[in-house]
Amino acid sequence: MAGNNLANDSKQTDISFLTDISFKTDHSAGTIVSFAVHSPSSRTSSLSTDVSFLGAGEFSADDQLSQEVPEVLFEPSVFSTPHKSTHDWTTDSWRELSSGDNEHNSELPEHSPNSEDGLRLYLDISEENTNDSEDLQPTPGEKRTIAAHSGQRGRWKKRCMDRTSDSLVEILNSHCCINHCCQNDCIKSLSLNDLENSFNGVKDLNENELKQFALGQIWTCCEAAWDENSPKPNITYRFVICGKIICEKAFCRCYDISTKVFKDCVDSFVVGKRNILHGNRGTTRTREKTTTALTWMRYTFQQIGDHMPHKQEIHLPVSQTKTSLYERMRSELIDQNVTDFVTKEYFMELWNRHFPEVKIGKRSEFTVCGICQSLKEKEEKATSQQERDECYQLKQEHFNHVQTEREQYHLARHRASTEPKEVTTMIVDGMDQSKTDLPHFAQSDKDTKHLAKITTHITGVLLHTRSPHNKYAYVYTDVKQIPHDSNLTIHCILATLMKHRDILGRELFLQLDNCFRENKNRYVLSFCALLVDLQIFQKVTVHFLPVGHTHEDVDQMFSCVAKALQKRNIYTYEDLRSFVKASYTPAIDVEEVRYLLDVKEWLKPHLAGNFAHHSKPLWFEFTPGDNHAAMRYKMWHNDPWKPEGDALFCLKSLPSLHHCPLWVEPCLERVDLPWLQKDIPSKYGDRIPPAKKEELRKFVDAIGNLDELPVPVSSWALLELVTWEIRHQEEEPTQDLEPLRARIQAECRPVTIGSQGRIQHDAVQEADYSSIEVGHHAAVNLIDSTKRPYLGMVLACDGDQVTIAWMKGSWSGEWKEWLCKRGKNMVPYTTTVPLQSVILWGFPLTGRNRLPKKVAVYLKERYSKIDEDDELNE
């Protein structure tokens, strides 16, 4: 063989057993040299491969291989198949393996050059004979190749990197099954192109996607046979790559799937799973400062925001900005010793992501708060930072007041849902009239836009109490034939109370709008006092939100109604009724108001006088007084009630409930009936279906008949509400807790020795016992103080003894006759007690058989005085 020696100090190896070696080269250093090796071994018939030589050798097609060539080693783990394969090694790969000081050389097996166990080529080329010694340092790709050659099995950390020829050859040269479970070495049937194509299909997949790919291949290419005697199935693997069937180990090797991942996929296949879900899928981990910011924003927007009644938006006061709200959040958190909060940029991002419905408009679509607008203008015109800071501080003070007032209504709603027997909360407000005109078209046109429409006014009421949705929704409609004044407000309140008269609480919290015409006037306030005087409620609280901040949950109901009507054609009142009912949760109870009772005229003769300056306070409270219900007021929730001394009285006398109010005269001039009869429905043409035209015509004719008043009523809702006695009856306890209560509250009895320590009870006397008569109600003092008060009716009075027929009841509950069973009959429970034990007699019970307030206060004082005297005697 002509040419230069490849290595001066190379080891000489006897390869005379090779029958033929032929070379092909392009006569350049570092290029690929092809040669064919033919061995007489029974295991190997032929081999062709490419070798990259480091030295510059000149070879020709006719040159013969001399004995002075690099060392050739033979290893049985390389070529053991009878077919012909093509292998590529890069120059750097050969340099890595041929380096004399490479640490992996010691791990290569030593075989005899004349071994017939197979072939493994190893060129021992000295480092000194290379042209560039710096290129001998291994690259990361070469290290992975060396790890594969040394039997190390590791996952590549960067799957997106293409496999080199070195690694592909290693796969071809390796047994696909470590334990020789596959006798065919099926991976040897694949070519380099097959490996590249298979790996390129999965190289960009992440770990979870690779698991899903493996599981899909198992479902496609495998079969499971179940044996009754074995808990695990027998699985037959028939994976296919480029039309060639391979075993499971070869499949894992080709796609670089670890044994553990493949086992997990098989387990999923056995139990029937088809999808691999990441353990953290669907879970998000929010940092604490983000949660704090979201909580603050949600709470603040709810407190200072107004729900728009005509669209699904919450509008904040126009005087606010996003920057000012962020600064407000920061200052509040700092006051709470919270130093870790979100940045301003992330605050804006959270706002846009979680609260897109919260807006700060350039101008309000409704009446704005005068204080907010004035402070905003003052701040815009401020010329110094000190002046701007003062305006900011005043705004914060004003918003704190508004926020506190909103909280009180929300607190009353919560109490009504958790303590329905104690509190009933109601809010009343009106809706914008233009949204419910009839007929209503989703898309207006020029031909019908100017035509007459029936103006339908809606008054909404939400009553909060314990229920599936913690509230009941009501809508009262009219066509403007009745005045929208205090008579309408009183009608809505009374009608709603009547519908729930069996579940009303002892107190009424009434949330109203600041409109003086409908709500904030002497008639509505006097009516609330009348509810207390008639003992329908023990206390009535009327609350008004500040002007410009009055939008609450009832406006949110109106927003849902407007949204439901926005994209629908509504022709008749029945259509409007059905759509309004279904627009909100819970379903709205719609009631048409045709006539009103004139409660204003009914109350006017009994008013205590004219009201003055009552438009400013936001709170009014009505409680029982000496003769009539007492009224107190205050501006803000944290202010004390006024007047501090004697309370105010709205009524000087009680009107007779049997003299019912008269009807309010309807005013059809507001309806403009002639215009309606002219345009509806004839001029609407095809916009209204024929069946709806007739129904709409009948509704217009019914409006024309509203000027005929019905006959005067002999009974009305207020009278029925007063005579309703089921509401405040005490529920019979399902369990007798009195023995346990007595044990818990029992006191230690005094210790006595003979006559020492005995307590001498003085008789409790009331002057002139001779005034006790049969039939009187009497209060008695007994030794057992745990069941006070003791009430009964005097049956007989004989000297110093009195016979009492006992009654059952409580301080605030109803008193009724105490019956006991004697034989088969129930008879009154009677006993005889000393006359001196009677502490009060001759007092009446109320209409509901309850203790009058004055009597209850007196008895508590007497019992307390008796207990004090006993303690002094002890």
Tab-separated table of C-alpha atoms in Angstrom, residues 264-505:
chain	number	residue	atom	x	y	z
A	264	ASP	CA	-45.814	3.622	34.002
A	265	CYS	CA	-47.391	3.739	30.550
A	266	VAL	CA	-47.948	-0.023	30.605
A	267	ASP	CA	-49.611	0.260	34.013
A	268	SER	CA	-51.896	2.970	32.633
A	269	PHE	CA	-52.697	0.731	29.667
A	270	VAL	CA	-53.591	-2.164	31.976
A	271	VAL	CA	-56.085	-0.079	34.000
A	272	GLY	CA	-57.621	1.423	30.864
A	273	LYS	CA	-56.181	4.949	30.915
A	274	ARG	CA	-55.731	6.628	27.543
A	275	ASN	CA	-54.510	10.061	28.619
A	276	ILE	CA	-51.539	11.154	30.696
A	277	LEU	CA	-52.429	14.068	32.949
A	278	HIS	CA	-49.805	16.047	34.764
A	279	GLY	CA	-50.203	16.031	38.524
A	280	ASN	CA	-50.326	19.834	38.667
A	281	ARG	CA	-52.653	20.282	35.724
A	282	GLY	CA	-55.428	22.748	36.508
A	283	THR	CA	-53.775	23.941	39.720
A	284	THR	CA	-52.372	27.389	40.185
A	285	ARG	CA	-50.225	28.628	42.986
A	286	THR	CA	-50.883	32.248	43.759
A	287	ARG	CA	-48.469	34.192	45.868
A	288	GLU	CA	-49.714	35.652	49.104
A	289	LYS	CA	-49.289	39.265	48.023
A	290	THR	CA	-51.335	38.583	44.879
A	291	THR	CA	-54.106	37.038	46.965
A	292	THR	CA	-54.005	40.039	49.299
A	293	ALA	CA	-54.295	42.465	46.388
A	294	LEU	CA	-57.211	40.557	44.814
A	295	THR	CA	-59.041	40.401	48.143
A	296	TRP	CA	-58.586	44.125	48.711
A	297	MET	CA	-59.727	44.985	45.186
A	298	ARG	CA	-62.784	42.741	45.342
A	299	TYR	CA	-63.839	44.164	48.716
A	300	THR	CA	-63.186	47.797	47.776
A	301	PHE	CA	-64.957	47.569	44.416
A	302	GLN	CA	-67.956	46.020	46.115
A	303	GLN	CA	-68.058	48.776	48.707
A	304	ILE	CA	-67.569	51.903	46.586
A	305	GLY	CA	-68.723	50.640	43.182
A	306	ASP	CA	-72.179	51.125	41.691
A	307	HIS	CA	-73.852	48.302	39.739
A	308	MET	CA	-75.221	49.788	36.554
A	309	PRO	CA	-78.915	48.908	36.121
A	310	HIS	CA	-78.732	48.863	32.308
A	311	LYS	CA	-75.518	46.874	31.725
A	312	GLN	CA	-73.221	44.376	33.437
A	313	GLU	CA	-70.677	46.871	34.725
A	314	ILE	CA	-69.569	48.318	38.041
A	315	HIS	CA	-68.698	52.006	37.934
A	316	LEU	CA	-66.386	53.512	40.507
A	317	PRO	CA	-66.678	57.203	41.472
A	318	VAL	CA	-65.359	59.452	38.719
A	319	SER	CA	-63.136	61.201	41.243
A	320	GLN	CA	-61.070	58.017	41.627
A	321	THR	CA	-58.166	56.851	39.446
A	322	LYS	CA	-56.347	53.544	39.271
A	323	THR	CA	-53.226	55.186	40.653
A	324	SER	CA	-55.096	56.664	43.618
A	325	LEU	CA	-56.667	53.272	44.371
A	326	TYR	CA	-53.246	51.606	44.260
A	327	GLU	CA	-51.858	54.213	46.657
A	328	ARG	CA	-54.863	53.684	48.902
A	329	MET	CA	-54.216	49.938	48.941
A	330	ARG	CA	-50.565	50.493	49.796
A	331	SER	CA	-51.349	52.838	52.673
A	332	GLU	CA	-53.969	50.495	54.131
A	333	LEU	CA	-51.642	47.502	53.925
A	334	ILE	CA	-48.794	49.446	55.495
A	335	ASP	CA	-51.102	50.401	58.352
A	336	GLN	CA	-51.690	46.653	58.820
A	337	ASN	CA	-47.891	46.049	58.949
A	338	VAL	CA	-47.918	44.393	55.511
A	339	THR	CA	-44.763	45.366	53.632
A	340	ASP	CA	-44.864	42.884	50.750
A	341	PHE	CA	-47.398	44.022	48.151
A	342	VAL	CA	-47.673	43.923	44.364
A	343	THR	CA	-46.205	46.569	42.128
A	344	LYS	CA	-48.304	49.196	40.420
A	345	GLU	CA	-47.861	47.526	37.022
A	346	TYR	CA	-48.990	44.152	38.336
A	347	PHE	CA	-51.898	45.853	40.127
A	348	MET	CA	-53.095	47.162	36.748
A	349	GLU	CA	-52.648	43.715	35.219
A	350	LEU	CA	-54.710	42.076	37.970
A	351	TRP	CA	-57.407	44.695	37.456
A	352	ASN	CA	-57.643	44.010	33.714
A	353	ARG	CA	-57.491	40.238	34.160
A	354	HIS	CA	-59.860	39.689	37.099
A	355	PHE	CA	-62.098	42.768	37.131
A	356	PRO	CA	-62.740	43.800	33.515
A	357	GLU	CA	-66.287	44.843	34.435
A	358	VAL	CA	-65.058	47.519	36.865
A	359	LYS	CA	-64.777	50.874	35.105
A	360	ILE	CA	-63.846	54.447	35.973
A	361	GLY	CA	-65.594	56.620	33.426
A	362	LYS	CA	-64.712	60.148	32.488
A	363	ARG	CA	-68.191	61.162	33.507
A	364	SER	CA	-70.951	59.340	35.377
A	365	GLU	CA	-74.052	58.211	33.496
A	366	PHE	CA	-76.137	59.011	36.580
A	367	THR	CA	-76.291	61.748	39.180
A	368	VAL	CA	-72.870	62.039	40.784
A	369	CYS	CA	-72.031	62.810	44.373
A	370	GLY	CA	-71.559	66.557	44.810
A	371	ILE	CA	-68.777	66.085	47.354
A	372	CYS	CA	-66.838	63.736	45.045
A	373	GLN	CA	-67.161	66.088	42.091
A	374	SER	CA	-66.137	69.147	44.102
A	375	LEU	CA	-63.086	67.426	45.547
A	376	LYS	CA	-62.049	66.231	42.101
A	377	GLU	CA	-62.237	69.761	40.694
A	378	LYS	CA	-60.356	71.174	43.665
A	379	GLU	CA	-57.605	68.600	43.236
A	380	GLU	CA	-57.285	69.353	39.515
A	381	LYS	CA	-56.924	73.054	40.211
A	382	ALA	CA	-54.516	72.658	43.144
A	383	THR	CA	-51.226	74.506	42.694
A	384	SER	CA	-49.233	72.912	45.516
A	385	GLN	CA	-48.565	69.418	46.730
A	386	GLN	CA	-49.909	70.290	50.173
A	387	GLU	CA	-53.248	71.343	48.696
A	388	ARG	CA	-53.444	68.166	46.633
A	389	ASP	CA	-52.690	66.077	49.707
A	390	GLU	CA	-55.465	67.807	51.651
A	391	CYS	CA	-57.939	67.077	48.852
A	392	TYR	CA	-56.796	63.479	48.791
A	393	GLN	CA	-57.252	63.133	52.548
A	394	LEU	CA	-60.770	64.585	52.339
A	395	LYS	CA	-61.630	62.166	49.560
A	396	GLN	CA	-60.420	59.237	51.603
A	397	GLU	CA	-62.459	60.394	54.578
A	398	HIS	CA	-65.548	60.703	52.391
A	399	PHE	CA	-65.014	57.258	50.841
A	400	ASN	CA	-64.541	55.733	54.267
A	401	HIS	CA	-67.931	57.098	55.266
A	402	VAL	CA	-69.524	55.694	52.106
A	403	GLN	CA	-67.827	52.344	52.569
A	404	THR	CA	-69.006	52.101	56.174
A	405	GLU	CA	-72.584	52.887	55.140
A	406	ARG	CA	-72.534	50.182	52.473
A	407	GLU	CA	-71.175	47.705	54.983
A	408	GLN	CA	-74.182	48.266	57.238
A	409	TYR	CA	-76.623	47.285	54.518
A	410	HIS	CA	-74.541	44.215	53.708
A	411	LEU	CA	-74.430	43.363	57.416
A	412	ALA	CA	-78.217	43.659	57.616
A	413	ARG	CA	-78.546	41.310	54.626
A	414	HIS	CA	-76.272	38.810	56.324
A	415	ARG	CA	-78.207	39.002	59.596
A	416	ALA	CA	-81.474	38.480	57.738
A	417	SER	CA	-80.175	35.263	56.160
A	418	THR	CA	-78.590	33.912	59.342
A	419	GLU	CA	-81.135	35.197	61.911
A	420	PRO	CA	-84.453	35.319	60.025
A	421	LYS	CA	-86.518	35.430	63.229
A	422	GLU	CA	-84.682	38.524	64.378
A	423	VAL	CA	-84.222	40.697	61.290
A	424	THR	CA	-85.943	41.111	57.932
A	425	THR	CA	-84.108	43.286	55.385
A	426	MET	CA	-85.797	44.967	52.430
A	427	ILE	CA	-84.568	47.307	49.692
A	428	VAL	CA	-86.879	49.284	47.372
A	429	ASP	CA	-85.902	51.215	44.240
A	430	GLY	CA	-87.176	52.145	40.781
A	431	MET	CA	-85.811	51.220	37.355
A	432	ASP	CA	-85.124	53.446	34.352
A	433	GLN	CA	-88.375	53.562	32.377
A	434	SER	CA	-86.989	53.647	28.827
A	435	LYS	CA	-85.795	50.018	28.953
A	436	THR	CA	-89.281	48.526	29.309
A	437	ASP	CA	-91.420	50.510	26.879
A	438	LEU	CA	-93.888	48.453	24.819
A	439	PRO	CA	-93.522	47.373	22.109
A	440	HIS	CA	-89.756	46.896	22.521
A	441	PHE	CA	-87.498	45.999	19.572
A	442	ALA	CA	-83.978	44.657	19.797
A	443	GLN	CA	-83.107	46.713	16.713
A	444	SER	CA	-84.942	49.997	16.278
A	445	ASP	CA	-85.691	51.528	12.882
A	446	LYS	CA	-86.565	54.988	11.685
A	447	ASP	CA	-90.160	54.072	10.774
A	448	THR	CA	-91.158	53.032	14.321
A	449	LYS	CA	-88.747	54.999	16.450
A	450	HIS	CA	-91.000	58.067	16.673
A	451	LEU	CA	-94.237	56.135	17.222
A	452	ALA	CA	-96.070	56.007	20.548
A	453	LYS	CA	-95.036	53.394	23.079
A	454	ILE	CA	-96.556	52.239	26.354
A	455	THR	CA	-94.292	53.494	29.119
A	456	THR	CA	-93.971	50.690	31.682
A	457	HIS	CA	-92.519	51.705	35.021
A	458	ILE	CA	-90.868	49.099	37.250
A	459	THR	CA	-90.379	49.270	41.012
A	460	GLY	CA	-88.104	46.532	42.340
A	461	VAL	CA	-88.068	45.031	45.830
A	462	LEU	CA	-85.595	42.524	47.301
A	463	LEU	CA	-86.544	40.925	50.600
A	464	HIS	CA	-83.614	39.238	52.316
A	465	THR	CA	-84.305	36.339	54.633
A	466	ARG	CA	-83.405	32.681	54.928
A	467	SER	CA	-84.289	30.967	51.646
A	468	PRO	CA	-82.554	28.885	48.940
A	469	HIS	CA	-81.078	32.109	47.524
A	470	ASN	CA	-81.287	34.150	50.763
A	471	LYS	CA	-83.668	36.596	49.087
A	472	TYR	CA	-86.956	37.006	47.238
A	473	ALA	CA	-87.309	39.283	44.214
A	474	TYR	CA	-90.430	41.277	43.330
A	475	VAL	CA	-91.284	43.727	40.586
A	476	TYR	CA	-94.333	46.018	40.646
A	477	THR	CA	-95.284	47.515	37.276
A	478	ASP	CA	-97.573	50.309	36.144
A	479	VAL	CA	-98.074	52.384	33.011
A	480	LYS	CA	-97.740	55.758	34.770
A	481	GLN	CA	-101.464	55.971	35.447
A	482	ILE	CA	-100.665	56.299	39.173
A	483	PRO	CA	-98.438	58.895	40.850
A	484	HIS	CA	-94.964	57.722	41.810
A	485	ASP	CA	-94.937	59.037	45.330
A	486	SER	CA	-94.952	57.694	48.882
A	487	ASN	CA	-98.238	55.852	48.242
A	488	LEU	CA	-96.450	53.622	45.721
A	489	THR	CA	-93.547	52.981	48.118
A	490	ILE	CA	-95.921	52.079	50.977
A	491	HIS	CA	-97.904	49.801	48.645
A	492	CYS	CA	-94.745	47.901	47.591
A	493	ILE	CA	-93.612	47.532	51.217
A	494	LEU	CA	-97.000	46.317	52.433
A	495	ALA	CA	-97.542	43.921	49.513
A	496	THR	CA	-94.102	42.342	50.029
A	497	LEU	CA	-94.601	41.998	53.793
A	498	MET	CA	-97.971	40.347	53.270
A	499	LYS	CA	-96.442	37.705	50.992
A	500	HIS	CA	-94.001	36.725	53.756
A	501	ARG	CA	-95.986	37.530	56.868
A	502	ASP	CA	-95.287	34.061	58.286
A	503	ILE	CA	-91.475	34.418	58.229
A	504	LEU	CA	-90.955	38.063	59.195
A	505	GLY	CA	-88.460	38.890	61.916
